[in-house]
Tab-separated table of C-alpha atoms in Angstrom:
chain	number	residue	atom	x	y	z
Z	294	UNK	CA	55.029	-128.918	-82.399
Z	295	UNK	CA	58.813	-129.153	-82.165
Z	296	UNK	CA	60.936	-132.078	-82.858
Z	297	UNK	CA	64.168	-132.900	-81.439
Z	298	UNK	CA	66.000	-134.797	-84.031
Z	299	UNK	CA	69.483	-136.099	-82.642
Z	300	UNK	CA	71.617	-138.814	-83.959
Z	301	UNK	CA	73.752	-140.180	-80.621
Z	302	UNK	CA	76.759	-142.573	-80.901
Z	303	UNK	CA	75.778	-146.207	-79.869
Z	304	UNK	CA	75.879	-146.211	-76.695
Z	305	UNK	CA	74.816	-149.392	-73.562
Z	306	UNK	CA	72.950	-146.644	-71.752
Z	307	UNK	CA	71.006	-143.700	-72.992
Z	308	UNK	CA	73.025	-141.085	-71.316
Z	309	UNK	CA	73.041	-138.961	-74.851
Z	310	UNK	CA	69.555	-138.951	-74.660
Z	311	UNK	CA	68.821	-137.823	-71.234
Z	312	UNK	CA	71.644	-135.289	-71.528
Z	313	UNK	CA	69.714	-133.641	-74.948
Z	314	UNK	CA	66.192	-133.697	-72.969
Z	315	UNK	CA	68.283	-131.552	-70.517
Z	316	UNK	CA	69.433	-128.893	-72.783
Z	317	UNK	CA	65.885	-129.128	-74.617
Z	318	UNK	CA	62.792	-129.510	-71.803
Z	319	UNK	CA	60.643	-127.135	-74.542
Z	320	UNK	CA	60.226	-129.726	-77.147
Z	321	UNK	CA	57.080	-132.079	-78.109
Z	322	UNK	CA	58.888	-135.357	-79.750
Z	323	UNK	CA	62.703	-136.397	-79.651
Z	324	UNK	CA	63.372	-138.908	-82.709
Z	325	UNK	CA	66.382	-141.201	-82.565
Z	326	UNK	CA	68.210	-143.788	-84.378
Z	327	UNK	CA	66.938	-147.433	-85.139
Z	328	UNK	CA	68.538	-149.841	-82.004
Z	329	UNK	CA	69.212	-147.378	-80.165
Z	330	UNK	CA	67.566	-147.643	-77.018
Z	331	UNK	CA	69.131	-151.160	-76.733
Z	332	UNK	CA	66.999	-152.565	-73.430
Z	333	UNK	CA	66.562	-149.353	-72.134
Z	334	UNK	CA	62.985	-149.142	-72.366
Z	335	UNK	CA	62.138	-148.634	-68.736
Z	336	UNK	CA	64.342	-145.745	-68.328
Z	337	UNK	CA	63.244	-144.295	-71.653
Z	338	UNK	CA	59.346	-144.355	-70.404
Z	339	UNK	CA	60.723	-142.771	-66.749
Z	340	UNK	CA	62.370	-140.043	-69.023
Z	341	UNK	CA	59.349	-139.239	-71.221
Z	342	UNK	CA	57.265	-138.595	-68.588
Z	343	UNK	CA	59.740	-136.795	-66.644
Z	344	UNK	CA	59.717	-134.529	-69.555
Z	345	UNK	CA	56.735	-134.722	-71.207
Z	346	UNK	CA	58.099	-135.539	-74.688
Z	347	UNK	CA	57.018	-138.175	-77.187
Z	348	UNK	CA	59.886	-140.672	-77.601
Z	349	UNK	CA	60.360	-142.023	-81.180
Z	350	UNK	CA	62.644	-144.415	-82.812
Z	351	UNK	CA	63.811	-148.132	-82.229
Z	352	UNK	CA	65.603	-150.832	-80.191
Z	353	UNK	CA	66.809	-154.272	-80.074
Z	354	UNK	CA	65.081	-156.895	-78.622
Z	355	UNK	CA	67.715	-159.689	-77.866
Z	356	UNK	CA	66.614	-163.488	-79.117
Z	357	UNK	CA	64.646	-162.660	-81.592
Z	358	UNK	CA	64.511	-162.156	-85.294
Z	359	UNK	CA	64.121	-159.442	-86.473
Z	360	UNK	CA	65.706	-158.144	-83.224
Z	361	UNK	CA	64.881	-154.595	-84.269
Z	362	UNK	CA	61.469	-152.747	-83.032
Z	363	UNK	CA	60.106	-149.568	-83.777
Z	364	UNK	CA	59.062	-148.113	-80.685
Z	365	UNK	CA	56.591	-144.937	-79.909
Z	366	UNK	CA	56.671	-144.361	-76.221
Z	367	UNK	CA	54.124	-141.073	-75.416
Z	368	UNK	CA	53.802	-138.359	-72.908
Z	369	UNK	CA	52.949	-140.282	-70.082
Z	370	UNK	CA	55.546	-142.651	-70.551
Z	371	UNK	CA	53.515	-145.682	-71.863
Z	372	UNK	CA	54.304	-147.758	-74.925
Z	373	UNK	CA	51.976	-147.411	-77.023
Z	374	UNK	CA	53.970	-148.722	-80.308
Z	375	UNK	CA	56.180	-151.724	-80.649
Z	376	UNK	CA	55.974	-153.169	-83.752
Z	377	UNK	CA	58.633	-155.939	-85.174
Z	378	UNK	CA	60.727	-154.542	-88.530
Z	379	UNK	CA	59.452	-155.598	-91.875
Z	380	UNK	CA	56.153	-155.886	-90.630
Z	381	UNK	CA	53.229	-153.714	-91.587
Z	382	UNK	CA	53.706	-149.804	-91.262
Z	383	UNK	CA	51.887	-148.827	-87.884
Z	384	UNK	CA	50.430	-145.222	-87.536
Z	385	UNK	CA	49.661	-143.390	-83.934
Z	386	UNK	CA	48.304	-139.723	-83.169
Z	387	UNK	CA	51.637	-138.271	-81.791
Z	388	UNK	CA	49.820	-134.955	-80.405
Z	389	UNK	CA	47.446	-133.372	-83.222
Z	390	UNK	CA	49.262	-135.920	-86.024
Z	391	UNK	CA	48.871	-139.034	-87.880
Z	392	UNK	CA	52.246	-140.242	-87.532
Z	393	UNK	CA	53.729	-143.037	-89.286
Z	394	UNK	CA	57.251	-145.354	-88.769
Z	395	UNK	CA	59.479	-146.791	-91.134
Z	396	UNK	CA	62.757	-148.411	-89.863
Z	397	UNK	CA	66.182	-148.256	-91.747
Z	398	UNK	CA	66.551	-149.665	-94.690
Z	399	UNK	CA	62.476	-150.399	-94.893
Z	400	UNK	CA	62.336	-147.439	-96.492
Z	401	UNK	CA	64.077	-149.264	-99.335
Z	402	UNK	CA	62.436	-152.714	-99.239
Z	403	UNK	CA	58.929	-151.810	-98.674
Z	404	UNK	CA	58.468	-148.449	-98.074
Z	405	UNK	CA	55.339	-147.594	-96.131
Z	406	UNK	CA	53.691	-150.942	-96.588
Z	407	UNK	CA	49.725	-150.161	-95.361
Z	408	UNK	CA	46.558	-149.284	-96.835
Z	409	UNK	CA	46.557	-145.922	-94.496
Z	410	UNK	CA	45.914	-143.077	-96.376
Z	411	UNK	CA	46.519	-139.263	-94.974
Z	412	UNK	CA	49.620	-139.311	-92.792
Z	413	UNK	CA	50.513	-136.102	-91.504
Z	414	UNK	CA	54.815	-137.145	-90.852
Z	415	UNK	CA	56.693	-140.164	-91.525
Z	416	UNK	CA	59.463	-141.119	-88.902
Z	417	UNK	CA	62.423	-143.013	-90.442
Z	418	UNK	CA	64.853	-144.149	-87.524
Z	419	UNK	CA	68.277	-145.486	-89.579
Z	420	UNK	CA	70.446	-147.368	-87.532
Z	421	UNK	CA	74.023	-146.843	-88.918
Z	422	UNK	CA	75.404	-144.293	-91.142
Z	423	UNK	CA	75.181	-144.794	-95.013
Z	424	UNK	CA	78.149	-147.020	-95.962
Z	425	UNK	CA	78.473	-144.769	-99.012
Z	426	UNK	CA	78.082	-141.468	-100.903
Z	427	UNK	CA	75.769	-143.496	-103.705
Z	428	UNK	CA	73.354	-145.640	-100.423
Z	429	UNK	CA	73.329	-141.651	-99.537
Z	430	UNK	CA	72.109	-141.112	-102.489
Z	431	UNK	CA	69.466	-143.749	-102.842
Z	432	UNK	CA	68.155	-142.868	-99.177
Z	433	UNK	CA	67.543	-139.653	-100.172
Z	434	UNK	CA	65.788	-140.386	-103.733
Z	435	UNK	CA	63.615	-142.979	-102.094
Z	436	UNK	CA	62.575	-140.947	-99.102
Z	437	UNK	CA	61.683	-138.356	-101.624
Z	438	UNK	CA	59.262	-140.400	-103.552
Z	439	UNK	CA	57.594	-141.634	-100.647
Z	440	UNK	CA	56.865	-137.993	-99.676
Z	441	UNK	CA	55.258	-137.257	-102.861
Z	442	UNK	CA	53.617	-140.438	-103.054
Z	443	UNK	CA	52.049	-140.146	-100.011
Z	444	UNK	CA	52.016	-136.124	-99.551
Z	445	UNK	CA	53.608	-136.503	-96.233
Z	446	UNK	CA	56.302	-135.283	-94.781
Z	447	UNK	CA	59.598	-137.046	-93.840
Z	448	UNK	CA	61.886	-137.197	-91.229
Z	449	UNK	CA	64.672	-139.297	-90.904
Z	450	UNK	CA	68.033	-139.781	-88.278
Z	451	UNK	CA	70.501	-142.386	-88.136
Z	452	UNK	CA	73.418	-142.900	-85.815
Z	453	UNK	CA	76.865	-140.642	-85.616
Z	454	UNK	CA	79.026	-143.551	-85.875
Z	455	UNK	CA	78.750	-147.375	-86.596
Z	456	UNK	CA	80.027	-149.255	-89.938
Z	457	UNK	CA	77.309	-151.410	-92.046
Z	458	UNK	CA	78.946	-154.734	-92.353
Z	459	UNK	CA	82.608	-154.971	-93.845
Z	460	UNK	CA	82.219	-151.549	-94.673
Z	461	UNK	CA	84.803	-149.047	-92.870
Z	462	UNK	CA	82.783	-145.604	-94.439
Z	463	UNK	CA	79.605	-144.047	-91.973
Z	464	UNK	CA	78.470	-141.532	-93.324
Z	465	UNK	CA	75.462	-140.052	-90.540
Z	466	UNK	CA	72.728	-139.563	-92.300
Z	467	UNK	CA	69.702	-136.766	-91.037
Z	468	UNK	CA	66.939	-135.125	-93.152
Z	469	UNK	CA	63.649	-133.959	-93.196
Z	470	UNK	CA	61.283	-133.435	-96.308
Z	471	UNK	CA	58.290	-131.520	-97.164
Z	472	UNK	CA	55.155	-133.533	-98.739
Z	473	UNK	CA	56.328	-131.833	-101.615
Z	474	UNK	CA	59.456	-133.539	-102.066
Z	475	UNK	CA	61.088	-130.327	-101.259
Z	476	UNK	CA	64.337	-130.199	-99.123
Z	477	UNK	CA	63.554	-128.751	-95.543
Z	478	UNK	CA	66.918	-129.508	-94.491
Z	479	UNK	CA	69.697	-132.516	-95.449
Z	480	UNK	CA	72.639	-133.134	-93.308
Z	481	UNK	CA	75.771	-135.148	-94.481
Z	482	UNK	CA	78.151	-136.794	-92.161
Z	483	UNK	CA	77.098	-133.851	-89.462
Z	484	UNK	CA	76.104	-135.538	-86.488
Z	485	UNK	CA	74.759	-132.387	-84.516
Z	486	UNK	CA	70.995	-132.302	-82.952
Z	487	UNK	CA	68.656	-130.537	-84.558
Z	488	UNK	CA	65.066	-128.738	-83.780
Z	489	UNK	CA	62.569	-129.124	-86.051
Z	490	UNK	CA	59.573	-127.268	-85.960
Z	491	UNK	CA	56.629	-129.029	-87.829
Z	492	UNK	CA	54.305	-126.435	-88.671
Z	493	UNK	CA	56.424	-123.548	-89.390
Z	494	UNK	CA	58.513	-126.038	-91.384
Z	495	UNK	CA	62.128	-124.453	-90.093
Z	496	UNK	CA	65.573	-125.879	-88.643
Z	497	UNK	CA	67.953	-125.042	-85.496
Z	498	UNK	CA	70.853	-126.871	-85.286
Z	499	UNK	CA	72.040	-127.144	-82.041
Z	500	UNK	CA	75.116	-127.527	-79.736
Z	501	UNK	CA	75.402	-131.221	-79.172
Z	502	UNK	CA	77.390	-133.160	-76.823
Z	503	UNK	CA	77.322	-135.685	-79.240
């Protein structure tokens, strides 16, 4: 299977990701950032069905607290995850895999909090960039633990722009590691899409409107 990984600018629509599904029909799962989709939900279903893709990340749901939501919307353009952040870790069979979704900085306070055992990928949608070279850092270590912990792999994309509270650095963040621990790629304030393809464990970066 091959997954889109792109990390758009915040945006009120989803034209970025519409415009990526365009250039890349071929592809089984598109991940993007935490909040994201914003209350685009609708048009994200309409679009995964349209092309036959596995939507993965987040959005904001307006009112409530935690507004954030991790969101799994699948081929047919259902919902068939939507799950509040800082709750438990939900897992769904994304095609042939046990898939698992942290948000943000989850990956920090509790990690993958369930009693699951034999995940086959861990999405991390990150909403911002890191807000420094030593959060960079930290993300890194931590999602490296968890992927020896749990012997699962790890893939992770935050936004290309956006500031974490009085901070004026973002850094966009994008990796994805092996159950190993190993480094199957790491990108640093490079906000370009990037193809991932799960089994033979290989990179494309892309041309990206973004």
């Amino acid at each position: 299977m091959k997954m889109l990984i792109i990390q758009p600018k915040l945006e009120k629509q989803i034209a970025q990701l519409e415009a990526e599904l365009q250039k890349t029909p071929y592809v089984d799962i598109v991940l993007f950032p935490e909040g994201y989709l914003n209350e685009n939900i609708e048009q994200a279903c309409t679009l995964a069905k349209q092309y036959n893709v596995f939507l993965i990340g987040g959005y904001r749901k307006l009112n409530e607290s935690p507004k954030d939501r991790a969101v799994l919307i699948n081929r047919q353009g259902e919902v068939i995850l939507d799950r509040v952040k800082y709750s438990a870790t939900s897992f769904e069979t994304v095609g042939d895999l046990k898939v698992g979704h942290i948000l943000c900085d989850e990956l920090i306070l509790q990690g993958v909090k369930s009693e699951e055992t034999g995940p086959d990928l861990i999405v991390h949608p990150i909403g911002v960039g890191m807000f420094s070279e030593e959060q960079f850092e930290e993300w890194i270590a931590k999602a490296k633990e968890i992927a020896v912990t749990h012997k699962v792999m790890i893939v992770g994309s935050s936004h290309a722009d956006g500031s974490y509270r009085d901070s004026e650095i973002s850094i966009p963040i994008q990796y994805a590691l092996d159950r190993d621990g190993s480094e199957i790629f790491i990108s640093h304030n490079d906000a370009r899409a990037r193809i991932l393809d799960l089994k033979k464990k290989c990179i494309e970066t892309i041309s990206s409107i973004i």
